[in-house]
Each structure stands twice: as structure tokens, then as C-alpha cells.
Coordinates of N, CA and C in Angstrom, one line a residue:
X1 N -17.6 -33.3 -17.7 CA -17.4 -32.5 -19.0 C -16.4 -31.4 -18.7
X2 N -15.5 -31.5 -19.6 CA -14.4 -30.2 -19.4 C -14.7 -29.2 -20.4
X3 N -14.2 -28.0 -19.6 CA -14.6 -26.8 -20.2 C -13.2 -26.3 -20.6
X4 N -13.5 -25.3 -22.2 CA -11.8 -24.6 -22.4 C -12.1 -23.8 -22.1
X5 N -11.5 -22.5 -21.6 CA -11.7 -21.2 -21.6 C -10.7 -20.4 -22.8
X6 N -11.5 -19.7 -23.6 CA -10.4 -19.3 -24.7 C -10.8 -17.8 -24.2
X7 N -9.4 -16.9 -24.8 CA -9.3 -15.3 -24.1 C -8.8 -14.8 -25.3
X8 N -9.5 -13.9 -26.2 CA -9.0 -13.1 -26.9 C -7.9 -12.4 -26.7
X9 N -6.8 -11.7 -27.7 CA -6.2 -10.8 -27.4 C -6.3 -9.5 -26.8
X10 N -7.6 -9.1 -27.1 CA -8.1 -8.0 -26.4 C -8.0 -8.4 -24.8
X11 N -8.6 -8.7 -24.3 CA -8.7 -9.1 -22.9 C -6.9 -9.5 -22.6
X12 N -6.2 -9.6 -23.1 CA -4.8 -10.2 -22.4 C -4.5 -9.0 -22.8
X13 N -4.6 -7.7 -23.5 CA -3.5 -6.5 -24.1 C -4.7 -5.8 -24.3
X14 N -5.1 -5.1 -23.3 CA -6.1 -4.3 -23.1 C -6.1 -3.0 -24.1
X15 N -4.7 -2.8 -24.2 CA -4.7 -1.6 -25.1 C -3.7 -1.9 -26.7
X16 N -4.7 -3.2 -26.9 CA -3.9 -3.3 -28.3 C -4.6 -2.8 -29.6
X17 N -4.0 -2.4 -30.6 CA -4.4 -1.8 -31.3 C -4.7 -0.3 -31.0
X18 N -4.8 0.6 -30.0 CA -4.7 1.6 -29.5 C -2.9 2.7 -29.7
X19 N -3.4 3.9 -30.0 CA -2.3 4.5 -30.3 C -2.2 5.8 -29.0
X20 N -0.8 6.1 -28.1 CA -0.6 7.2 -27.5 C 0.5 7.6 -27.6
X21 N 0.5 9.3 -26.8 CA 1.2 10.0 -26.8 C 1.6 10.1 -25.3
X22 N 3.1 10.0 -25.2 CA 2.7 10.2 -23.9 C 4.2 11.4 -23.2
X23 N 4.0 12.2 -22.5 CA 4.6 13.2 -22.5 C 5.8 12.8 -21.2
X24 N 6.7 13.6 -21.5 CA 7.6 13.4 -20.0 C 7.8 12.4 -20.0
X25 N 8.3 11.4 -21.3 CA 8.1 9.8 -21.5 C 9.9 9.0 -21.0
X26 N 10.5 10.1 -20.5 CA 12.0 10.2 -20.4 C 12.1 9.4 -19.2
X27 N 11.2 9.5 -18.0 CA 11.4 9.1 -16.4 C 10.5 9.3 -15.7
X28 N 10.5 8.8 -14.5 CA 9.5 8.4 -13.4 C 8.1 8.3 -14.0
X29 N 7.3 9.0 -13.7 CA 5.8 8.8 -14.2 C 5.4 8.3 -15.6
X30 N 6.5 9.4 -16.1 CA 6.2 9.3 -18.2 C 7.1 7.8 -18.0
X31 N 8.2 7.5 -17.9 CA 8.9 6.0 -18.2 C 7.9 4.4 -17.2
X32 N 7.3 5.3 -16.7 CA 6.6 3.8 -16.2 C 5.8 3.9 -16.8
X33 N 4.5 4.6 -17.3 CA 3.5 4.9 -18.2 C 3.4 4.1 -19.9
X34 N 4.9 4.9 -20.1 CA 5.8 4.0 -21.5 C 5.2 3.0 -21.0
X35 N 6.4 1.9 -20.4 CA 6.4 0.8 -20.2 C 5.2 -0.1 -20.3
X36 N 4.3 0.3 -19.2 CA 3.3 0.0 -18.8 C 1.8 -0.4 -20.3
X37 N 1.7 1.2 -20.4 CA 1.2 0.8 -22.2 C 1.5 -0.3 -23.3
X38 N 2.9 -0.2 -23.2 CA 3.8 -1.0 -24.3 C 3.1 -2.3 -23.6
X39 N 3.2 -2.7 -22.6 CA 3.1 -4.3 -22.0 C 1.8 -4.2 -22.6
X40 N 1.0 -3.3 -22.1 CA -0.2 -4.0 -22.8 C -1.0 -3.3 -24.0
X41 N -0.1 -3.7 -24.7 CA -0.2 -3.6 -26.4 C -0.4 -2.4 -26.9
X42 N -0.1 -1.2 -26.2 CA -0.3 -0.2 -27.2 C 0.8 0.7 -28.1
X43 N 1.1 1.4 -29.0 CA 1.8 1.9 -29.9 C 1.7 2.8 -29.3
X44 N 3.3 4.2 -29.2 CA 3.3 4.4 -28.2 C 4.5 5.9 -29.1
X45 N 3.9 7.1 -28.7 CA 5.0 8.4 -29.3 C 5.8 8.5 -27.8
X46 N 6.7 8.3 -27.7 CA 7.4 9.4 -26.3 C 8.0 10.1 -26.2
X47 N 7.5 11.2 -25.6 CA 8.2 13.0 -26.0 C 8.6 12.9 -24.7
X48 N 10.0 13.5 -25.2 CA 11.0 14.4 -23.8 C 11.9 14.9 -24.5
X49 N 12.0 15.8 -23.9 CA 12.9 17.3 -23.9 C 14.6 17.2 -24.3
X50 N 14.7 15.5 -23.8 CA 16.2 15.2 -23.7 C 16.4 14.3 -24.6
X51 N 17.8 14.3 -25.4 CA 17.8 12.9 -26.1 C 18.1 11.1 -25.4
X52 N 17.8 11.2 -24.0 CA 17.8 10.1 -23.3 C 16.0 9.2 -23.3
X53 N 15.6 10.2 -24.2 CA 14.5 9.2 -24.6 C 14.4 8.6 -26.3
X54 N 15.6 9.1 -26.6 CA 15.7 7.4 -27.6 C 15.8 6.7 -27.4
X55 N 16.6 6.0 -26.0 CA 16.3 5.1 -25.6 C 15.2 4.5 -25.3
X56 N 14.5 4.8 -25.7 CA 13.2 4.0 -25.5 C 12.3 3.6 -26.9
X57 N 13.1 3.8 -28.1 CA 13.0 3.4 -29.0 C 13.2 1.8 -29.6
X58 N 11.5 1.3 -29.9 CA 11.5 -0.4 -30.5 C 10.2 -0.3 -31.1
X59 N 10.0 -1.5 -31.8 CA 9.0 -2.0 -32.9 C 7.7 -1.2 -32.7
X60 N 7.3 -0.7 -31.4 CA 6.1 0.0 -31.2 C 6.1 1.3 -30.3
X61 N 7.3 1.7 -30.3 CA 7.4 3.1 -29.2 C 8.6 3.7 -30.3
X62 N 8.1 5.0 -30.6 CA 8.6 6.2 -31.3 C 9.2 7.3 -30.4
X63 N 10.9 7.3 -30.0 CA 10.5 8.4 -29.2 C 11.1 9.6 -30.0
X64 N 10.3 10.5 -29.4 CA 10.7 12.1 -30.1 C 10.9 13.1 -29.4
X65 N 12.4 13.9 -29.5 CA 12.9 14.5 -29.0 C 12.4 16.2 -29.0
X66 N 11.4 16.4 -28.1 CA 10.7 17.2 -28.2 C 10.5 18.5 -26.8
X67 N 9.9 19.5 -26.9 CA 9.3 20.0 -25.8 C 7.8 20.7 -26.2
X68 N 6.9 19.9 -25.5 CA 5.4 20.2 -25.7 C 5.1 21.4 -25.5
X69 N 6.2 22.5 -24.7 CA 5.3 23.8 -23.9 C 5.2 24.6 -25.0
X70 N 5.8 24.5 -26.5 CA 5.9 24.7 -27.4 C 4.9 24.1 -28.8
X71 N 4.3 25.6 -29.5 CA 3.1 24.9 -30.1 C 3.6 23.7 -31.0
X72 N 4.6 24.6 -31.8 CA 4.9 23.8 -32.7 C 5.5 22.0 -32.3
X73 N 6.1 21.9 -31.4 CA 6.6 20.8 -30.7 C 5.1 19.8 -30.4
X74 N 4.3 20.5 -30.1 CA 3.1 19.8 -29.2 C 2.2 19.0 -30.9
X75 N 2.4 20.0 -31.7 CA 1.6 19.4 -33.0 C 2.7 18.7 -33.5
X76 N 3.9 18.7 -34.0 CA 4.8 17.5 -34.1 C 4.4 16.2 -33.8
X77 N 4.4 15.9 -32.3 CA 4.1 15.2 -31.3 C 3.0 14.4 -32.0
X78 N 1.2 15.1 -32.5 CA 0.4 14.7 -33.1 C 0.8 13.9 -34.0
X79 N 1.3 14.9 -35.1 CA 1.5 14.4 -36.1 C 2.5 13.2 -36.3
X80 N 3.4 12.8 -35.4 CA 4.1 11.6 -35.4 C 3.4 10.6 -35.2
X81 N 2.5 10.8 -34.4 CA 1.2 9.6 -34.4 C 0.9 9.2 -35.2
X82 N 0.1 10.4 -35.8 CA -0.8 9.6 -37.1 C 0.4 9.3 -38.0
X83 N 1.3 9.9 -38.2 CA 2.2 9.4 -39.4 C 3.1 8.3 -39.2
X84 N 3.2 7.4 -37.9 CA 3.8 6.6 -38.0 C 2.8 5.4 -37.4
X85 N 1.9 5.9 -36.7 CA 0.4 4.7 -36.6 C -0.7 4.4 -37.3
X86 N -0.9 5.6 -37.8 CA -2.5 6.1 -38.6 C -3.0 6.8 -37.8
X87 N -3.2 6.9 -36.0 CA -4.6 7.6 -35.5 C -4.0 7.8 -34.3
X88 N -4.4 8.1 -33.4 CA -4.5 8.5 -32.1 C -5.1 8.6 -31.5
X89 N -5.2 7.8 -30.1 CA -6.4 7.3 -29.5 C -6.0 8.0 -27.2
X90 N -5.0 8.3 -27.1 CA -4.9 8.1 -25.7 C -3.7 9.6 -25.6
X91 N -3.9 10.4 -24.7 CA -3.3 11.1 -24.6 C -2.6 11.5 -23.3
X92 N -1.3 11.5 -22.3 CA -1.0 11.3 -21.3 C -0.2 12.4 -21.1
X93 N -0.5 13.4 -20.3 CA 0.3 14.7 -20.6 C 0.8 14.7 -19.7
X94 N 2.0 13.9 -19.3 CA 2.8 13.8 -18.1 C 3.7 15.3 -17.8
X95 N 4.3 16.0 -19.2 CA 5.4 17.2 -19.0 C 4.8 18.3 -17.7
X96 N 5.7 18.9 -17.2 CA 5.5 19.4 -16.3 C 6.3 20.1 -16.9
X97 N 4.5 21.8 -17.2 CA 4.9 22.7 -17.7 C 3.7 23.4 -17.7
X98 N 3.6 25.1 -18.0 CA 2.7 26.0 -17.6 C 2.0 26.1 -18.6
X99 N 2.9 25.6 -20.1 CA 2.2 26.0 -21.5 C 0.8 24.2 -21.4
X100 N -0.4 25.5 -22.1 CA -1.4 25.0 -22.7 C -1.4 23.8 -24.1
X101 N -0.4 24.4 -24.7 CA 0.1 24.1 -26.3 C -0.6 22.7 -26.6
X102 N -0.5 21.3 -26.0 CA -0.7 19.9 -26.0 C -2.1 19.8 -25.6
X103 N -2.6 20.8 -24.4 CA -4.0 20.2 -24.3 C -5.5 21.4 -24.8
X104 N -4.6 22.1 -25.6 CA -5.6 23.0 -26.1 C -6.8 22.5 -26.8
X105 N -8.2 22.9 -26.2 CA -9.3 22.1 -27.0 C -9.7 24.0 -28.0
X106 N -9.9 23.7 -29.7 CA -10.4 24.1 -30.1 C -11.2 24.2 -31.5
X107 N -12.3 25.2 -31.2 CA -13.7 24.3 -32.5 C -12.6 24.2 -34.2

């Protein structure tokens, strides 16, 4: 008796349907991170400082030319989420920076 094995999407694109932000999305840590997400299916903001992360602009990675250490920049960031995914689900604060702005928790 043969067996099929069928595999949902979920299980092959672990993060599909999932939306992130991911900071310092320009190089090393933040550009493998990009990548990495994108492979497995997630929708994807990427902020850097420089305009060498348009390049990383396609069908599911938004990049935005930003700096997080800055409030206003850090809620941009947000708000590009939801307004070009609906929601926001994963947050990856790669920038290397002293400002709080991006990971401020408040009631």
C-alpha cells in the first residue's frame, strides 16, 4: 500500500502570511535576515538609513529609507506595515543605535 505525503504551504514557508519589519535591512545581519524571511514567505518593510536599500525592493519587501533612532522614522516604519500589508506580526531590530524610538513598550 502506498502512502502520499501531502505538505501544506505553511510547513514549506513557515512564515507565510506573516508580516515584518526589519531594521538595518541594508547589509550583513539586516540583508541576510531580508532574504532569509522573504524565502520563507514573509512580507517584509526594510529600513536603512541609506538609499542602497531600494534595492531590495520586489512583490513582497518594501524598502524604506529611513533611520529608526528617530521617533518619527521608527513609527513611519510601523505604519508602512500596516499600510502596505494590513498588520504586523515580527519585529527585527537589527539598527545599531542607542535610540529606544523602535522598541519602546507603552500602555
Amino acid at each position: 500500500m502506498s502512502q502520499t505525503m501531502t505538505t501544506s504551504p505553511q510547513h514549506d514557508l513557515p512564515f507565510a502570511g506573516r508580516v515584518a519589519i526589519v531594521t538595518g535591512a541594508a547589509s550583513g545581519i539586516g540583508l541576510a535576515t531580508v532574504e532569509l524571511l522573504h524565502a520563507q514567505g514573509a512580507r517584509i518593510v526594510a529600513v536603512g538609513r541609506g538609499d542602497n536599500v531600494k534595492a531590495l525592493a520586489r512583490d513582497s519587501i518594501v524598502p524604506l529609507v529611513a533611520d529608526v533612532a528617530q521617533e518619527a522614522s521608527a513609527a513611519r516604519a510601523v505604519d508602512t506595515a500596516l499600510s502596505e500589508f494590513g498588520q504586523l506580526d515580527i519585529l527585527v531590530n537589527n539598527a545599531v543605535s542607542s535610540s529606544t524610538a523602535l522598541g519602546r513598550d507603552e500602555p
